[in-house]
Short mmCIF file of C-alpha atoms in Angstrom, two decimals:
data_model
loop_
_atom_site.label_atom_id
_atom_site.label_comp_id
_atom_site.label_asym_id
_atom_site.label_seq_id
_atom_site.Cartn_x
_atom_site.Cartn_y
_atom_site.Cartn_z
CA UNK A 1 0.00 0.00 0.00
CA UNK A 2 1.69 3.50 -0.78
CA UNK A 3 2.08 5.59 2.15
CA UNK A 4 -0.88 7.98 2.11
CA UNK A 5 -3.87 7.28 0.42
CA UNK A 6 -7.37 9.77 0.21
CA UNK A 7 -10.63 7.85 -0.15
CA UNK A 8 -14.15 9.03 -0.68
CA UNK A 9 -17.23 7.06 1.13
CA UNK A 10 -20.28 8.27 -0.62
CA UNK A 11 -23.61 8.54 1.36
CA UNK A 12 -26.10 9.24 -1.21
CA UNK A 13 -29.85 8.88 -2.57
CA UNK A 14 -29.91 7.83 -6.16
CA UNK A 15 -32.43 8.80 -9.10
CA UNK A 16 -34.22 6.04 -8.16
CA UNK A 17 -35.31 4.30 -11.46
CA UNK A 18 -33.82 6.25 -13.84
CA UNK A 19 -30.35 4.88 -14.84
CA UNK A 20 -29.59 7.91 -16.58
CA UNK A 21 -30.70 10.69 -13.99
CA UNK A 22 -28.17 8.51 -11.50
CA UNK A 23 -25.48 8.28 -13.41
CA UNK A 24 -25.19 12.35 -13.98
CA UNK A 25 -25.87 12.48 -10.11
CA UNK A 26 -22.79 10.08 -9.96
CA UNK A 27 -20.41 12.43 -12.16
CA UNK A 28 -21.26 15.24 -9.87
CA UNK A 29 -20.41 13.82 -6.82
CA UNK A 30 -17.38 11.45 -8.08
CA UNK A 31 -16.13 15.53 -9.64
CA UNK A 32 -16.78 16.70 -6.20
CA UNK A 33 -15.01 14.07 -4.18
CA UNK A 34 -11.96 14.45 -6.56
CA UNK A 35 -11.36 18.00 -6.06
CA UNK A 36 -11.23 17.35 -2.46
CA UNK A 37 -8.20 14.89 -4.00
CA UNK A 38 -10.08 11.28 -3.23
CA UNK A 39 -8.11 9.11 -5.59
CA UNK A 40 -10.94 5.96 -4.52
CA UNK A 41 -14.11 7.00 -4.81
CA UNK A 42 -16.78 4.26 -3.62
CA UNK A 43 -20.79 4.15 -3.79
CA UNK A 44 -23.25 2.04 -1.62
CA UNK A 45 -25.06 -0.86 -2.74
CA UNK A 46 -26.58 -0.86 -5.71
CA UNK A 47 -26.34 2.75 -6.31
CA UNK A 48 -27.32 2.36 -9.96
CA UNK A 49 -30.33 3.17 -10.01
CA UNK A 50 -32.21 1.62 -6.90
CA UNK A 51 -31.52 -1.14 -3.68
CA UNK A 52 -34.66 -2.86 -3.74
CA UNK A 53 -36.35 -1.85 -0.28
CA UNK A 54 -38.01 -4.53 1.77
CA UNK A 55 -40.86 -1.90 2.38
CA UNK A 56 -41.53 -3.14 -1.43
CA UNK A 57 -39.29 -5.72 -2.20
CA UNK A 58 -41.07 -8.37 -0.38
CA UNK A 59 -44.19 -8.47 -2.35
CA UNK A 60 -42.17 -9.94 -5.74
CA UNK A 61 -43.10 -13.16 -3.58
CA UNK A 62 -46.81 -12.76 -4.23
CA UNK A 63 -47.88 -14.78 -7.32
CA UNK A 64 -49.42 -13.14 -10.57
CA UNK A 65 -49.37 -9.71 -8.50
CA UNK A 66 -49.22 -7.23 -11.90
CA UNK A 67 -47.55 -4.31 -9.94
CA UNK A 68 -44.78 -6.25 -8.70
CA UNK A 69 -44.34 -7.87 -12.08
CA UNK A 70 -44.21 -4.24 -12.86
CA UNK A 71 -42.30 -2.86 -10.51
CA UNK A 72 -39.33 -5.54 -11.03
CA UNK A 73 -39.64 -4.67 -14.79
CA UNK A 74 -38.50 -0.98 -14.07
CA UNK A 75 -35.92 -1.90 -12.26
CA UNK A 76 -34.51 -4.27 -14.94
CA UNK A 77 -34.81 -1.33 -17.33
CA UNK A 78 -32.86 1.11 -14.77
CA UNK A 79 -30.11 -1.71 -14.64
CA UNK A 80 -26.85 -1.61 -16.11
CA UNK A 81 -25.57 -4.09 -19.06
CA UNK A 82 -21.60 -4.76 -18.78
CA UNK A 83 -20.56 -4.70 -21.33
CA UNK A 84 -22.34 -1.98 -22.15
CA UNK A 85 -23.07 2.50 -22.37
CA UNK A 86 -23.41 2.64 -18.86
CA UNK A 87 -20.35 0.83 -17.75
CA UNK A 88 -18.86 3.08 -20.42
CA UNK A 89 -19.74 6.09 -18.72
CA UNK A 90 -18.79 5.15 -15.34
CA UNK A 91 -15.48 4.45 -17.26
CA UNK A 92 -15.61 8.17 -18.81
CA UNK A 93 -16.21 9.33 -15.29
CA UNK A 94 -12.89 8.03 -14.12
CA UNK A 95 -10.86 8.66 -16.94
CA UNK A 96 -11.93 12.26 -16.70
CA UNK A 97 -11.42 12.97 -12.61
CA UNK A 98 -8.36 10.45 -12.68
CA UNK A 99 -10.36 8.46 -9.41
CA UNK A 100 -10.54 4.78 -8.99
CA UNK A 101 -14.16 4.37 -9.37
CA UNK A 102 -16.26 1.72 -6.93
CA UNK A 103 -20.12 1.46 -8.06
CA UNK A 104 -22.87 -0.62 -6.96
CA UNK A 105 -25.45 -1.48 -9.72
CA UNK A 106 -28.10 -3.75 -10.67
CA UNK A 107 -26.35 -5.71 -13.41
CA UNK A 108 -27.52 -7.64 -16.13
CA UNK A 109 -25.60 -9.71 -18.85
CA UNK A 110 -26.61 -8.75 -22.21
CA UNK A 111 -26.30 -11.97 -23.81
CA UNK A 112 -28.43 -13.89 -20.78
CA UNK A 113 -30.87 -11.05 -19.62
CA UNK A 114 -33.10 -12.59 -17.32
CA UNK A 115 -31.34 -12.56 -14.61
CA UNK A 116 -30.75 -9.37 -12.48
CA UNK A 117 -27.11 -9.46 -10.25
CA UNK A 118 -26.02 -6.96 -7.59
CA UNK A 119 -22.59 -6.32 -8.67
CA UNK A 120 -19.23 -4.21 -7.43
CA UNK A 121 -17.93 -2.37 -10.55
CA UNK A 122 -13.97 -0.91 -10.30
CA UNK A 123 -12.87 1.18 -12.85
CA UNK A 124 -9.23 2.29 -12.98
CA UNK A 125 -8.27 6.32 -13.61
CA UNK A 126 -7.76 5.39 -17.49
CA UNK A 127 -11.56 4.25 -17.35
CA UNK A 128 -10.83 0.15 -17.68
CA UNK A 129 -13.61 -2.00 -15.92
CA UNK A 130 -10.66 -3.71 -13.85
CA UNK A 131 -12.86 -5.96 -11.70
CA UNK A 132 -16.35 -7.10 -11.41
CA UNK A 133 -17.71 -8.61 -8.19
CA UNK A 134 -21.76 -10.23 -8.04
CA UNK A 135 -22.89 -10.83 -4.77
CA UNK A 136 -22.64 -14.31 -3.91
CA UNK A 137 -25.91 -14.71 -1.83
CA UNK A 138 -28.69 -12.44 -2.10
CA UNK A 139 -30.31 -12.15 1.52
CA UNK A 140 -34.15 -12.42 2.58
CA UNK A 141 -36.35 -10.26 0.23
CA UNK A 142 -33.27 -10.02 -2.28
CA UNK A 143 -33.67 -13.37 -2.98
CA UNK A 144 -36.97 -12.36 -5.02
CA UNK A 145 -34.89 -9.94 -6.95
CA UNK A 146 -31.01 -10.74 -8.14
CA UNK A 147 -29.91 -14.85 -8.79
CA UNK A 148 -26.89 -15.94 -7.62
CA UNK A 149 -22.94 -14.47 -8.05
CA UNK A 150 -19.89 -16.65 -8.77
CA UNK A 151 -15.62 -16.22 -7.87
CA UNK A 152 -15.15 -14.19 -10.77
CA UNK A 153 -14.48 -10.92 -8.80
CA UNK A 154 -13.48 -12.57 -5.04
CA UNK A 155 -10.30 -11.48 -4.93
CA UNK A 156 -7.94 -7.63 -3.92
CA UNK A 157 -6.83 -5.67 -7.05
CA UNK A 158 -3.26 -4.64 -6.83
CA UNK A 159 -3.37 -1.36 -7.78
CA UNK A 160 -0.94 1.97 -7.18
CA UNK A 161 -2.95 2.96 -4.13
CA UNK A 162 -2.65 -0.82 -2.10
CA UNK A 163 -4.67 -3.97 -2.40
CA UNK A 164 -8.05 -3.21 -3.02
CA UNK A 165 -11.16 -5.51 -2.70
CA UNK A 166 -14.24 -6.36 -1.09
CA UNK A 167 -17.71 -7.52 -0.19
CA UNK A 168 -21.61 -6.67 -0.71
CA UNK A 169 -23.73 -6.32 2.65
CA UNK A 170 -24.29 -10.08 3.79
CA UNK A 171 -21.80 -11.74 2.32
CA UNK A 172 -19.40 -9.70 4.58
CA UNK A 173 -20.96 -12.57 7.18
CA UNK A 174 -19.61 -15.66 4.89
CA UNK A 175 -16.04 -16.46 6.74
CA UNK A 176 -14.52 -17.85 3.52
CA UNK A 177 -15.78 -15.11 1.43
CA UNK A 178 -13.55 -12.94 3.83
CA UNK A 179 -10.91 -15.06 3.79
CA UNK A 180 -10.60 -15.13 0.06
CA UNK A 181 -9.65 -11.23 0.33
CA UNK A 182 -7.33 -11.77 2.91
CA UNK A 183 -5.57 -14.37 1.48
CA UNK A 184 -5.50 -12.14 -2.03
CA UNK A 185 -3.91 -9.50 0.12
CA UNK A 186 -6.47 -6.96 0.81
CA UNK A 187 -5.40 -3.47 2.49
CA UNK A 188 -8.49 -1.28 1.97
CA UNK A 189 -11.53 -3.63 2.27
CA UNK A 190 -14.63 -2.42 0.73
CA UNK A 191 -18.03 -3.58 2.65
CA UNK A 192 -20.68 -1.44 0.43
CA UNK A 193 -24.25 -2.17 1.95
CA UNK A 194 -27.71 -1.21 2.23
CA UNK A 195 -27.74 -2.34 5.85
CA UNK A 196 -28.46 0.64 8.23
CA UNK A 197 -28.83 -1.10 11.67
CA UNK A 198 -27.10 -0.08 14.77
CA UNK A 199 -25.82 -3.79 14.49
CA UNK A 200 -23.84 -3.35 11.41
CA UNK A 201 -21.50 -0.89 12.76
CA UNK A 202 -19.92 -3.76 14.86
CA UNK A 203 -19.85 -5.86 11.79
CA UNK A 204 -17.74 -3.22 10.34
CA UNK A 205 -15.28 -3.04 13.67
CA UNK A 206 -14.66 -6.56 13.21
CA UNK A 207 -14.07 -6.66 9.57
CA UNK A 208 -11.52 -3.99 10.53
CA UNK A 209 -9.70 -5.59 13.45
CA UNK A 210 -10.24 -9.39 11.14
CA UNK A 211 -8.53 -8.10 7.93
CA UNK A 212 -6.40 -5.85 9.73
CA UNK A 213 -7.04 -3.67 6.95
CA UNK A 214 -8.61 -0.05 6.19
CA UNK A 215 -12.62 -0.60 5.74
CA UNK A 216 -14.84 1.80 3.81
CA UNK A 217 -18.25 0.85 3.90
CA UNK A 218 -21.05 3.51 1.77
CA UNK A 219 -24.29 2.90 2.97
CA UNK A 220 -27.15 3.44 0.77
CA UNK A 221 -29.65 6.07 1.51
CA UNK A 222 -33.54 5.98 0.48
CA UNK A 223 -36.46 8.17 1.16
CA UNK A 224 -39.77 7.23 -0.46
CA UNK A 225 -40.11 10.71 -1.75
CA UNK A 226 -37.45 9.57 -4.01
CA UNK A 227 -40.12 7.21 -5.54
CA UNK A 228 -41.68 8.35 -8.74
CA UNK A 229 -45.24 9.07 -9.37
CA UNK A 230 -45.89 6.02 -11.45
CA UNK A 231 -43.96 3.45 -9.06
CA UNK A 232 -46.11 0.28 -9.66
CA UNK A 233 -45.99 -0.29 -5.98
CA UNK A 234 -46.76 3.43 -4.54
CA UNK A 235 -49.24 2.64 -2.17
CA UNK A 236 -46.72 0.19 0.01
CA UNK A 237 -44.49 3.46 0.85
CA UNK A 238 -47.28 5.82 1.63
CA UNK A 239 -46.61 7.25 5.13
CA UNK A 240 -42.99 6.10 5.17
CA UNK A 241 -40.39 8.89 4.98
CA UNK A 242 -36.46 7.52 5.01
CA UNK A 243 -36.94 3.60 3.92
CA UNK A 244 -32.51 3.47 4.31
CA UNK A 245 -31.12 5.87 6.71
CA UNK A 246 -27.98 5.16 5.57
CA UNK A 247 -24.32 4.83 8.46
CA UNK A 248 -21.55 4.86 5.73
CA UNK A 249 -18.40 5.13 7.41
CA UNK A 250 -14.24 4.60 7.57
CA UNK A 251 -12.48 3.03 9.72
CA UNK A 252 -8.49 2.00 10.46
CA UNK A 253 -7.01 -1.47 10.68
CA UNK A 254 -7.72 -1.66 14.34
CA UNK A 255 -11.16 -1.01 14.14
CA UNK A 256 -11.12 2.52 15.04
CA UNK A 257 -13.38 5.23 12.89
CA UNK A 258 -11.57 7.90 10.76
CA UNK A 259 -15.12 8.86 9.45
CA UNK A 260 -18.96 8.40 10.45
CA UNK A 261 -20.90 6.71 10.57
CA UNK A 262 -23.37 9.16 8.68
CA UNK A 263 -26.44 9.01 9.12
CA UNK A 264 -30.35 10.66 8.07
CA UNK A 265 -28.85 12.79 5.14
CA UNK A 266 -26.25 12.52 1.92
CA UNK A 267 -23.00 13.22 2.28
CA UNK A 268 -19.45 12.64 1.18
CA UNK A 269 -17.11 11.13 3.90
CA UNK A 270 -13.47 11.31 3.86
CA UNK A 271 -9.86 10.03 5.47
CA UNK A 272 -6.67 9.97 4.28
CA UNK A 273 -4.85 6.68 5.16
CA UNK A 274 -1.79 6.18 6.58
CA UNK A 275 0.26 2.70 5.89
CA UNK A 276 1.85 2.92 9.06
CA UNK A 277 -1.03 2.00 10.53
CA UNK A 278 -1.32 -1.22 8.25
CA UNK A 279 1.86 -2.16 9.19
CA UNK A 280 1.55 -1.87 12.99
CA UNK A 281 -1.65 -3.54 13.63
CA UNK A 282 -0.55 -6.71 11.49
CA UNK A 283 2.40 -6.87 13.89
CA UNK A 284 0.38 -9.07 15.98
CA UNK A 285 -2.47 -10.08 13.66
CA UNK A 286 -2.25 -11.10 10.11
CA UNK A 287 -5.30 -13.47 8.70
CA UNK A 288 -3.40 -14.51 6.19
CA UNK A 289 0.31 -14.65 6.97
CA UNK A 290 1.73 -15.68 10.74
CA UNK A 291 -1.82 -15.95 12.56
CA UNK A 292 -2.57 -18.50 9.40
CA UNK A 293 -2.03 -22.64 9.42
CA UNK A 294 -2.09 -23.36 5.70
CA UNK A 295 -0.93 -26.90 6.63
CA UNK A 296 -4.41 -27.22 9.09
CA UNK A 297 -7.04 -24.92 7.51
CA UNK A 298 -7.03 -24.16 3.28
CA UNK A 299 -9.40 -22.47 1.44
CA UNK A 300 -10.72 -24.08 -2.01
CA UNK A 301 -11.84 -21.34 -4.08
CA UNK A 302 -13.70 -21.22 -7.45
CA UNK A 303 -12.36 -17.75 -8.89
CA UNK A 304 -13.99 -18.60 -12.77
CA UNK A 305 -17.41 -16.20 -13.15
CA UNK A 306 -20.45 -18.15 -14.73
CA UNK A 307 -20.13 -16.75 -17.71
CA UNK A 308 -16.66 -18.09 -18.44
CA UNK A 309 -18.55 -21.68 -18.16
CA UNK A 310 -21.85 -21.27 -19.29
CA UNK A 311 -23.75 -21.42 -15.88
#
């Protein structure tokens, strides 16, 4: 990891529903967080264009309902194709601020398209899609909503800035999932989430003090003003106000926070890490390395994605 690295943790309600509304909302903030000289900039959960609320989500389960039929249908047209013009933008939107660029979306595979994935999306400062990561196990509600990720993206980038990976809400609670990034060499963990409980703020404190590695964690934020008009499903949010109140925060390797959590409003947090403090807390704690028995305990991991076998 270099010495000093600035990071961005974005807190912020998207255009829910309209891909293209979002994305401009994106370039704004991702300009904004780079002239405060982020060189990461990372958004929640399935930022692009809407995390699929439980106040809603949950009636996908009821069979031959129209509005949910409908309401899933919008959000498959507000997802994003990679390959594809969005992914393309996000790229442009890199490129042009010079950031690496961490974005939740609703994906979906042009050549297979019904099936909706929540995906991680990296791109580099020259605008490359580096790394793709689908959630492995959708939780609860979700289940109705996105099918099953793969190994393809379970792994740290090396980049410039330090070893770069991460995990989507949940999965942060799979132990081998975890493990994969530590033994890939992870040194700012990403844990982007829709999960706004007071409980998930120890989850993030033990990630920390576990990987022994910086944590950023955007939270995503939803009001059900946000909702349009026409939402096929309007009269499930009437009388709710903030459906995700958000608690995006930063923290250092042991556990401690350098920003947040935020929480009831957007918002852009900050920190500028330090390696030193890497180096220190692995001292006595390193997953991977000396507090690891490779010749007791292995991990077997499957890093192809489905679509490099057909599944």
């Amino acid at each position: 990891m270099r010495e000093q690295v600035r990071v961005a943790c974005v807190q912020a309600e998207p255009v829910v529903l309209d891909r293209e509304a979002t994305l401009d909302k994106l370039a704004r903030l991702a300009a904004e967080a780079a002239s405060e000289g982020a060189e990461l900039v990372v958004f929640p959960e399935t930022f692009v264009s809407v995390y699929p609320s439980s106040t809603w989500g949950s009636a996908l389960a009821g069979w031959g309902n129209a509005r949910a039929k409908e309401a899933f249908a919008a959000l498959v047209r507000s997802a994003v194709e990679v390959p594809g013009p969005a992914v393309d933008r996000l790229g442009e939107i890199a490129r042009t601020h010079a950031i690496w660029l961490v974005t939740g979306v609703n994906e979906l595979d042009p050549a297979r398209n019904g099936t909706v994935y929540n995906a991680l999306l990296y791109h580099t400062p020259d605008g490359t899609l580096a790394l793709k990561h689908r959630k492995l196990v959708p939780t609860n509600h979700e289940r109705l909503v996105w099918g099953q990720g793969d190994g393809g993206g379970l792994r740290a980038l090396e980049t410039p800035l330090g070893r770069i990976g991460g995990l989507i809400c949940w999965e942060n609670y799979m132990p081998l999932a975890r493990f994969a990034l530590y033994e890939s060499g992870v040194e700012i963990y990403l844990a982007s989430t829709a999960d706004d409980g007071d409980e998930w703020q120890a989850t993030l404190v033990h990630l920390a003090r576990e990987s022994r590695a910086f944590v950023v964690s955007p939270c995503h934020f939803q009001r059900a003003a946000a909702y349009p008009a026409d939402f096929p499903l309007a009269e499930l949010l009437e009388g709710r106000d903030v459906l995700g109140r958000g608690g995006s925060a930063i923290l250092a390797p042991d556990g401690s926070y350098l920003a947040g959590p935020l929480y009831g409003e957007e918002g852009i947090l900050y920190a500028d890490l330090d390696r030193s403090a890497l180096l220190e807390e692995r001292q006595r704690f390193d997953p991977a390395g000396h507090y690891h028995r490779p010749d007791v305990l292995r991990l077997e991991l499957t890093t192809r994605a489905a679509d490099d076998h057909g599944e």
